[in-house]
């Protein structure tokens, strides 16, 4: 017994963004990397680059300092 997925199902950009909001951008990048581009409805590379840039340049995981 295992998970079965409709062979014609395509993941959407919104699903990846919702996953990122719920589980974090780094987890969404890892999940997105498991989705083949042909099973993705939208621009796979654009979404990947957007998430990667947010992780690299964003302050979601950084320690924020108060300015005096």
PDB file of C-alpha atoms in Angstrom, residues 20-43:
ATOM      1  CA  UNK A  20       7.054  27.425   1.476  1.00  0.00           C
ATOM      2  CA  UNK A  21       4.807  29.528   3.712  1.00  0.00           C
ATOM      3  CA  UNK A  22       3.952  26.525   5.850  1.00  0.00           C
ATOM      4  CA  UNK A  23       7.301  24.689   5.990  1.00  0.00           C
ATOM      5  CA  UNK A  24       9.909  27.279   5.065  1.00  0.00           C
ATOM      6  CA  UNK A  25      11.625  28.241   1.845  1.00  0.00           C
ATOM      7  CA  UNK A  26      14.487  25.781   2.197  1.00  0.00           C
ATOM      8  CA  UNK A  27      12.069  22.874   2.607  1.00  0.00           C
ATOM      9  CA  UNK A  28      10.148  24.120  -0.443  1.00  0.00           C
ATOM     10  CA  UNK A  29      13.352  24.152  -2.507  1.00  0.00           C
ATOM     11  CA  UNK A  30      14.055  20.559  -1.494  1.00  0.00           C
ATOM     12  CA  UNK A  31      10.482  19.535  -2.327  1.00  0.00           C
ATOM     13  CA  UNK A  32      10.562  21.397  -5.639  1.00  0.00           C
ATOM     14  CA  UNK A  33      13.795  19.668  -6.598  1.00  0.00           C
ATOM     15  CA  UNK A  34      11.931  16.343  -6.351  1.00  0.00           C
ATOM     16  CA  UNK A  35       9.299  17.485  -8.854  1.00  0.00           C
ATOM     17  CA  UNK A  36      10.328  16.853 -12.464  1.00  0.00           C
ATOM     18  CA  UNK A  37       9.907  19.998 -14.594  1.00  0.00           C
ATOM     19  CA  UNK A  38       7.514  18.178 -16.935  1.00  0.00           C
ATOM     20  CA  UNK A  39       5.185  17.506 -13.973  1.00  0.00           C
ATOM     21  CA  UNK A  40       5.115  21.196 -13.029  1.00  0.00           C
ATOM     22  CA  UNK A  41       2.453  23.585 -14.303  1.00  0.00           C
ATOM     23  CA  UNK A  42       4.317  26.860 -14.654  1.00  0.00           C
ATOM     24  CA  UNK A  43       7.906  27.974 -14.899  1.00  0.00           C
TER      25      UNK A  43
END
